[in-house]
Short mmCIF file of C-alpha atoms and ligand atoms in Angstrom, two decimals:
data_model
loop_
_atom_site.label_atom_id
_atom_site.label_comp_id
_atom_site.label_asym_id
_atom_site.label_seq_id
_atom_site.Cartn_x
_atom_site.Cartn_y
_atom_site.Cartn_z
CA UNK A 224 0.00 0.00 0.00
CA UNK A 225 1.18 3.52 -0.79
CA UNK A 226 2.26 5.40 2.35
CA UNK A 227 0.50 8.59 3.40
CA UNK A 228 2.84 11.31 2.16
CA UNK A 229 3.48 13.96 4.81
CA UNK A 230 6.92 15.16 3.76
CA UNK A 231 6.03 18.10 1.53
CA UNK A 232 9.07 20.14 2.61
CA UNK A 233 11.40 17.45 1.26
CA UNK A 234 9.61 17.39 -2.07
CA UNK A 235 6.07 17.71 -3.40
CA UNK A 236 4.21 15.32 -5.70
CA UNK A 237 4.12 16.58 -9.27
CA UNK A 238 0.79 18.18 -10.28
CA UNK A 239 -1.06 16.30 -13.08
CA UNK A 240 -1.40 19.58 -15.01
CA UNK A 241 2.40 19.92 -14.90
CA UNK A 242 2.95 16.40 -16.26
CA UNK A 243 0.51 17.12 -19.12
CA UNK A 244 2.31 20.35 -19.97
CA UNK A 245 5.71 18.65 -19.98
CA UNK A 246 4.92 15.52 -22.01
CA UNK A 247 4.94 17.03 -25.53
CA UNK A 248 8.44 18.39 -24.80
CA UNK A 249 9.63 14.91 -23.85
CA UNK A 250 8.07 13.26 -26.90
CA UNK A 251 7.73 14.81 -30.38
CA UNK A 252 8.97 18.32 -29.57
CA UNK A 253 12.52 17.35 -28.83
CA UNK A 254 14.21 20.29 -30.57
CA UNK A 255 17.20 21.99 -28.97
CA UNK A 256 15.98 25.39 -27.74
CA UNK A 257 19.29 26.91 -28.86
CA UNK A 258 18.94 25.70 -32.50
CA UNK A 259 17.93 28.29 -35.11
CA UNK A 260 15.52 26.03 -37.08
CA UNK A 261 11.76 25.81 -36.55
CA UNK A 262 11.85 23.00 -33.96
CA UNK A 263 14.50 24.86 -32.01
CA UNK A 264 12.60 28.12 -32.16
CA UNK A 265 9.40 26.40 -30.96
CA UNK A 266 11.30 24.96 -28.00
CA UNK A 267 12.87 28.35 -27.28
CA UNK A 268 9.43 29.98 -27.38
CA UNK A 269 8.12 27.43 -24.83
CA UNK A 270 11.08 28.21 -22.56
CA UNK A 271 10.29 31.94 -22.77
CA UNK A 272 6.61 31.36 -21.90
CA UNK A 273 7.78 29.39 -18.86
CA UNK A 274 10.20 32.17 -17.91
CA UNK A 275 7.32 34.68 -17.99
CA UNK A 276 5.16 32.38 -15.86
CA UNK A 277 7.88 32.18 -13.20
CA UNK A 278 8.57 35.91 -13.45
CA UNK A 279 4.86 36.56 -12.88
CA UNK A 280 5.34 35.64 -9.20
CA UNK A 281 8.51 37.71 -8.78
CA UNK A 282 9.22 41.46 -8.48
CA UNK A 283 9.47 43.76 -11.52
CA UNK A 284 12.88 45.05 -12.56
CA UNK A 285 14.79 41.80 -12.82
CA UNK A 286 15.26 38.64 -14.86
CA UNK A 287 14.85 34.91 -14.32
CA UNK A 288 17.80 32.58 -14.95
CA UNK A 289 16.98 28.87 -15.15
CA UNK A 290 19.33 26.56 -13.23
CA UNK A 291 19.48 22.86 -12.39
CA UNK A 292 18.30 23.35 -8.79
CA UNK A 293 17.82 25.98 -6.12
CA UNK A 294 21.20 24.96 -4.74
CA UNK A 295 22.80 25.96 -8.03
CA UNK A 296 20.77 29.19 -8.10
CA UNK A 297 22.03 30.06 -4.60
CA UNK A 298 25.64 29.28 -5.48
CA UNK A 299 25.33 31.45 -8.60
CA UNK A 300 23.76 34.27 -6.59
CA UNK A 301 26.43 34.21 -3.91
CA UNK A 302 29.12 34.70 -6.57
CA UNK A 303 27.94 38.32 -6.58
CA UNK A 304 30.14 38.88 -3.50
CA UNK A 305 33.16 38.72 -5.80
CA UNK A 306 32.00 41.84 -7.59
CA UNK A 307 31.55 43.98 -4.43
CA UNK A 308 34.85 45.83 -4.32
CA UNK A 309 36.33 46.20 -0.84
CA UNK A 310 33.49 44.31 0.84
CA UNK A 311 34.56 41.07 2.45
CA UNK A 312 31.80 40.28 4.92
CA UNK A 313 28.83 37.91 4.48
CA UNK A 314 25.99 37.55 7.00
CA UNK A 315 23.44 34.72 6.83
CA UNK A 316 21.03 33.29 9.38
CA UNK A 317 22.31 30.33 11.35
CA UNK A 318 19.15 28.44 10.32
CA UNK A 319 19.62 28.84 6.56
CA UNK A 320 19.44 25.71 4.41
CA UNK A 321 22.85 24.09 3.77
CA UNK A 322 22.75 25.51 0.22
CA UNK A 323 23.20 29.02 1.69
CA UNK A 324 24.90 28.26 5.01
CA UNK A 325 27.61 25.95 3.69
CA UNK A 326 28.27 28.16 0.67
CA UNK A 327 28.63 31.21 2.96
CA UNK A 328 31.05 29.22 5.15
CA UNK A 329 33.01 28.10 2.07
CA UNK A 330 33.62 31.77 1.23
CA UNK A 331 35.78 31.90 4.38
CA UNK A 332 38.32 29.91 2.35
CA UNK A 333 38.18 32.70 -0.26
CA UNK A 334 39.15 35.49 2.13
CA UNK A 335 35.64 36.45 3.26
CA UNK A 336 34.46 36.79 6.82
CA UNK A 337 31.18 34.91 7.29
CA UNK A 338 28.82 35.51 10.24
CA UNK A 339 26.05 33.06 11.12
CA UNK A 340 23.40 35.07 12.88
CA UNK A 341 21.70 33.54 15.91
CA UNK A 342 17.91 33.20 15.74
CA UNK A 343 17.05 32.50 19.39
CA UNK A 344 14.68 29.90 20.83
CA UNK A 345 11.82 30.74 18.50
CA UNK A 346 13.81 30.56 15.31
CA UNK A 347 13.04 34.16 14.37
CA UNK A 348 15.90 36.59 13.69
CA UNK A 349 16.01 39.78 15.73
CA UNK A 350 16.24 42.86 13.52
CA UNK A 351 18.40 44.61 16.16
CA UNK A 352 20.92 41.75 16.03
CA UNK A 353 20.90 41.89 12.25
CA UNK A 354 21.49 45.66 12.27
CA UNK A 355 24.44 45.23 14.65
CA UNK A 356 26.01 42.65 12.31
CA UNK A 357 26.00 44.81 9.16
CA UNK A 358 28.39 47.59 8.17
CA UNK A 359 30.10 49.07 5.14
CA UNK A 360 32.19 45.87 4.80
CA UNK A 361 29.10 43.70 4.22
CA UNK A 362 28.86 42.34 0.69
CA UNK A 363 25.79 40.14 1.06
CA UNK A 364 23.06 39.26 3.54
CA UNK A 365 21.17 35.96 3.22
CA UNK A 366 17.80 35.24 4.83
CA UNK A 367 15.28 32.61 3.84
CA UNK A 368 11.59 33.33 3.44
CA UNK A 369 10.29 30.13 5.10
CA UNK A 370 12.49 27.75 7.05
CA UNK A 371 12.37 24.23 5.61
CA UNK A 372 12.64 22.50 8.99
CA UNK A 373 10.46 24.59 11.30
CA UNK A 374 8.43 26.76 8.91
CA UNK A 375 9.38 30.10 10.50
CA UNK A 376 8.67 33.08 8.24
CA UNK A 377 11.52 35.60 8.49
CA UNK A 378 11.10 39.39 8.08
CA UNK A 379 12.92 39.39 4.74
CA UNK A 380 11.60 42.74 3.52
CA UNK A 381 13.01 44.59 6.56
CA UNK A 382 16.30 42.66 6.33
CA UNK A 383 16.63 43.67 2.66
CA UNK A 384 16.08 47.35 3.54
CA UNK A 385 18.73 47.06 6.26
CA UNK A 386 21.16 45.41 3.83
CA UNK A 387 20.62 48.24 1.32
CA UNK A 388 21.22 50.94 3.96
CA UNK A 389 24.66 49.34 4.38
CA UNK A 390 25.26 49.07 0.64
CA UNK A 391 24.99 45.26 0.68
CA UNK A 392 23.04 42.87 -1.56
CA UNK A 393 20.22 40.76 -0.17
CA UNK A 394 19.73 37.09 -1.14
CA UNK A 395 16.42 35.44 -0.29
CA UNK A 396 16.16 31.66 -0.43
CA UNK A 397 12.44 31.57 -1.24
CA UNK A 398 12.32 27.81 -1.96
CA UNK A 399 9.71 26.98 0.70
CA UNK A 400 7.65 30.15 0.27
CA UNK A 401 7.54 30.67 -3.51
CA UNK A 402 4.02 30.22 -4.87
CA UNK A 403 2.57 30.26 -1.36
CA UNK A 404 3.47 33.60 0.23
CA UNK A 405 4.16 37.13 -1.01
CA UNK A 406 7.68 37.39 -2.38
CA UNK A 407 9.78 40.12 -0.72
CA UNK A 408 9.95 42.95 -3.26
CA UNK A 409 13.16 44.43 -1.83
CA UNK A 410 15.38 41.35 -2.21
CA UNK A 411 18.07 41.53 -4.93
CA UNK A 412 18.51 37.81 -5.58
CA UNK A 413 15.74 35.23 -5.12
CA UNK A 414 16.18 31.46 -5.43
CA UNK A 415 13.42 28.91 -6.04
CA UNK A 416 13.03 25.22 -6.89
CA UNK A 417 10.65 23.24 -9.12
CA UNK A 418 10.19 20.21 -6.89
CA UNK A 419 8.88 22.19 -3.89
CA UNK A 420 5.97 23.68 -5.86
CA UNK A 421 4.44 20.52 -7.38
CA UNK A 422 6.81 20.81 -10.34
CA UNK A 423 9.67 18.60 -11.59
CA UNK A 424 12.99 17.88 -9.92
CA UNK A 425 16.17 19.00 -11.68
CA UNK A 426 15.18 22.61 -12.24
CA UNK A 427 15.41 25.79 -10.20
CA UNK A 428 15.66 29.46 -10.97
CA UNK A 429 17.38 32.59 -9.80
CA UNK A 430 15.72 35.99 -10.04
CA UNK A 431 18.33 38.75 -10.34
CA UNK A 432 17.63 42.45 -9.96
CA UNK A 433 18.68 44.46 -13.02
CA UNK A 434 22.18 45.88 -12.76
CA UNK A 435 23.62 43.11 -10.55
CA UNK A 436 26.69 41.48 -12.00
CA UNK A 437 27.04 37.70 -11.61
CA UNK A 438 30.20 35.77 -12.47
CA UNK A 439 29.23 32.48 -14.21
CA UNK A 440 29.53 29.26 -12.22
CA UNK A 441 29.35 26.97 -15.25
CA UNK A 442 31.41 27.91 -18.30
CA UNK A 443 30.77 26.85 -21.87
CA UNK A 444 28.36 27.90 -24.60
CA UNK A 445 26.70 30.56 -22.45
CA UNK A 446 23.24 29.28 -23.50
CA UNK A 447 21.33 30.80 -20.57
CA UNK A 448 21.84 34.56 -21.01
CA UNK A 449 25.62 34.17 -21.16
CA UNK A 450 25.68 33.33 -17.45
CA UNK A 451 24.80 29.66 -17.24
CA UNK A 452 26.10 27.28 -19.88
CA UNK A 453 24.45 24.00 -20.85
CA UNK A 454 21.45 23.14 -23.02
CA UNK A 455 18.20 24.03 -21.28
CA UNK A 456 15.57 21.32 -20.94
CA UNK A 457 12.33 22.71 -22.44
CA UNK A 458 10.33 19.99 -20.60
CA UNK A 459 11.73 21.01 -17.21
CA UNK A 460 11.36 24.74 -17.92
CA UNK A 461 7.76 24.23 -19.09
CA UNK A 462 7.09 22.12 -15.97
CA UNK A 463 8.44 24.81 -13.65
CA UNK A 464 6.49 27.52 -15.45
CA UNK A 465 3.22 25.58 -15.33
CA UNK A 466 3.76 24.72 -11.65
CA UNK A 467 4.36 28.40 -10.81
CA UNK A 468 1.26 29.50 -12.71
CA UNK A 469 -0.83 26.83 -11.00
CA UNK A 470 0.42 27.96 -7.58
CA UNK A 471 -0.59 31.53 -8.41
CA UNK A 472 -4.05 30.45 -9.62
CA UNK A 473 -4.67 28.19 -6.61
CA UNK A 474 -2.92 30.23 -3.94
CA UNK A 475 -5.98 31.05 -1.75
CA UNK A 476 -7.47 27.58 -2.22
CA UNK A 477 -4.18 25.83 -1.40
CA UNK A 478 -3.60 27.99 1.67
CA UNK A 479 -7.15 27.45 2.99
CA UNK A 480 -6.78 23.69 2.51
CA UNK A 481 -3.34 23.50 4.14
CA UNK A 482 -4.54 25.62 7.07
CA UNK A 483 -7.39 23.13 7.64
CA UNK A 484 -4.95 20.19 7.52
CA UNK A 485 -2.68 21.99 9.99
CA UNK A 486 -5.57 22.73 12.37
CA UNK A 487 -6.55 19.06 12.31
CA UNK A 488 -2.95 18.03 12.99
CA UNK A 489 -2.51 20.52 15.85
CA UNK A 490 -5.62 19.13 17.54
CA UNK A 491 -4.40 15.52 17.16
CA UNK A 492 -0.83 16.07 18.35
CA UNK A 493 -1.76 17.88 21.56
CA UNK A 494 0.64 15.75 23.64
CA UNK A 495 3.61 16.94 21.60
CA UNK A 496 5.65 20.18 21.94
CA UNK A 497 5.98 22.39 18.87
CA UNK A 498 9.59 23.29 17.94
CA UNK A 499 9.92 26.97 17.03
CA UNK A 500 7.48 29.83 16.91
CA UNK A 501 3.86 29.00 16.12
CA UNK A 502 2.69 32.51 15.29
CA UNK A 503 4.96 33.39 12.37
CA UNK A 504 5.01 30.03 10.64
CA UNK A 505 3.98 28.54 7.31
CA UNK A 506 0.97 26.36 8.20
CA UNK A 507 2.16 23.42 6.08
CA UNK A 508 5.01 22.74 8.51
CA UNK A 509 4.64 21.03 11.87
CA UNK A 510 7.88 20.22 13.70
CA UNK A 511 7.12 18.58 17.03
CA UNK A 512 8.78 16.51 19.74
CA UNK A 513 7.91 14.15 22.56
CA UNK A 514 10.58 13.82 25.20
CA UNK A 515 11.94 10.32 25.56
CA UNK A 516 10.91 9.20 22.09
CA UNK A 517 13.36 7.38 19.81
CA UNK A 518 12.39 8.79 16.43
CA UNK A 519 14.53 6.33 14.46
CA UNK A 520 12.44 3.53 16.03
CA UNK A 521 9.23 5.48 15.48
CA UNK A 522 10.00 5.82 11.79
CA UNK A 523 10.62 2.11 11.37
CA UNK A 524 7.43 1.31 13.32
CA UNK A 525 5.29 3.68 11.25
CA UNK A 526 6.05 2.52 7.71
CA UNK A 527 2.65 3.63 6.45
CA UNK A 528 3.49 7.33 6.75
CA UNK A 529 6.26 9.16 4.88
CA UNK A 530 7.55 11.85 7.26
CA UNK A 531 10.91 13.21 8.41
CA UNK A 532 12.90 12.84 11.57
CA UNK A 533 13.25 16.38 12.88
CA UNK A 534 16.86 15.60 13.66
CA UNK A 535 17.85 14.78 10.09
CA UNK A 536 18.92 17.76 8.05
CA UNK A 537 16.32 18.14 5.31
CA UNK A 538 19.06 18.20 2.70
CA UNK A 539 19.32 14.46 3.31
CA UNK A 540 22.94 14.68 4.47
CA UNK A 541 22.22 12.73 7.65
CA UNK A 542 23.92 15.45 9.69
CA UNK A 543 22.11 16.40 12.89
CA UNK A 544 19.80 19.36 12.43
CA UNK A 545 21.65 22.68 12.78
CA UNK A 546 18.24 24.37 12.88
CA UNK A 547 16.95 22.58 15.97
CA UNK A 548 20.39 23.05 17.59
CA UNK A 549 20.15 26.77 16.84
CA UNK A 550 16.87 26.87 18.81
CA UNK A 551 18.83 25.61 21.83
CA UNK A 552 17.33 22.11 21.87
CA UNK A 553 19.33 19.41 23.66
CA UNK A 554 20.60 16.51 21.46
CA UNK A 555 18.04 14.18 23.11
CA UNK A 556 15.19 16.59 22.27
CA UNK A 557 16.42 16.84 18.69
CA UNK A 558 16.41 13.05 18.44
CA UNK A 559 12.79 12.96 19.64
CA UNK A 560 11.52 15.46 17.03
CA UNK A 561 9.60 14.78 13.83
CA UNK A 562 8.61 17.01 10.92
CA UNK A 563 5.23 16.66 9.23
CA UNK A 564 4.66 18.57 5.99
CA UNK A 565 1.16 19.05 4.58
CA UNK A 566 0.46 19.84 0.95
CA UNK A 567 -2.12 20.39 -1.76
CA UNK A 568 -2.83 16.69 -2.32
CA UNK A 569 -3.28 15.61 1.31
CA UNK A 570 -6.72 14.99 2.75
CA UNK A 571 -8.02 15.49 6.29
CA UNK A 572 -8.55 11.71 6.50
CA UNK A 573 -4.88 11.12 5.70
CA UNK A 574 -3.81 13.49 8.48
CA UNK A 575 -6.18 11.71 10.89
CA UNK A 576 -4.89 8.27 9.92
CA UNK A 577 -1.27 9.38 10.10
CA UNK A 578 -1.80 10.95 13.53
CA UNK A 579 -3.43 7.75 14.81
CA UNK A 580 -0.51 5.61 13.55
CA UNK A 581 2.20 7.95 14.88
CA UNK A 582 0.50 8.52 18.25
CA UNK A 583 -0.11 4.79 18.75
CA UNK A 584 3.53 3.95 17.99
CA UNK A 585 4.71 6.75 20.31
CA UNK A 586 2.45 5.47 23.12
CA UNK A 587 3.74 1.90 22.66
CA UNK A 588 7.29 3.19 23.00
CA UNK A 589 6.74 5.44 25.99
CA UNK A 590 4.44 3.21 28.06
N1 PLP B 884 16.57 25.94 0.24
C1 PLP B 884 15.58 25.38 0.95
C2 PLP B 884 14.89 26.18 2.00
C3 PLP B 884 15.19 24.06 0.71
O1 PLP B 884 14.21 23.51 1.42
C4 PLP B 884 15.87 23.35 -0.30
C5 PLP B 884 15.56 21.91 -0.54
O2 PLP B 884 15.43 21.14 0.42
C6 PLP B 884 16.88 23.99 -1.04
C7 PLP B 884 17.20 25.28 -0.73
C8 PLP B 884 17.61 23.28 -2.15
O3 PLP B 884 16.75 23.08 -3.25
P1 PLP B 884 17.15 22.09 -4.46
O4 PLP B 884 16.74 20.72 -4.02
O5 PLP B 884 16.37 22.57 -5.64
O6 PLP B 884 18.61 22.24 -4.66
#
């Protein structure tokens, strides 16, 4: 039997509308979008429609660059620090995804000074702390829109204004918020991913404000606007574009549905403690713990539900969660945490069944 899928932060199921839009570009329309003949031009036109669909959810005054993942988009974006003459400081939140955090730390090997900003027990950055961290040396500030492990929504708009007052660029990892929440209009670089918005894996995008210089990461034919070499996949671009458009069309409906699922879950997991702030949180994320629980055992006992151990970094690296550590949780509390992620295709009945299975297994362990 298919497990109940409650791991929508790790990846989302692909929307049927997205599959339908992609199929012709995997079958008969196989032209190279960089070829000058008719088949190539048709493929290129489809890529441009997709670009406009993605851009429709992003601020004016910038362009969309297709990449192979959000991780690649973030690495490309962070290269902008090399163009900021005399500025050698990078500040990112301690709870950023590894794509941002580890890249920022890697820049230490390139002569940059990287600060990981503390977020406190609730997982929310303090704007005063952020202000104190920035100065005329700061090249780039990174803050995610929605945290992938605990769902906290950060005040990205205010952080971007603060970065600008100090002459720095602002990178927003919007992977978990794109298509669901308003996109911060003040950010300079915005990264997103296809497989978190009911689109395909293997494609992401970077939105870049006009006038920002980006050194290429991948050299070659310069196919993607001279910045990112490699033949674009029209099927993946079309899939990302259709997924973005669908998110925009269904935004209120999706949010209302996910809020209902979250309310049901909150009422059924009353014996658990929520990790992180409840108030400023994306409803589709529930990260909870029960002291004394062995989550590795829980996961093997509850095979009928696909969910995450709260302790496992969502990037799948198997490293203990730096996010839960940043909240000040003890290692034992981290090991007794789970993450449930609700999405468009979940039903209330699924949440009820999953809660019954998880709660029963937890009771068996703790009694
Ligand atoms: N940023 C966040 C917040 C994520 O949740 C993820 C994926 O887990 C990424 C970045 C990386 O995205 P991708 O899988 O497209 O590289």
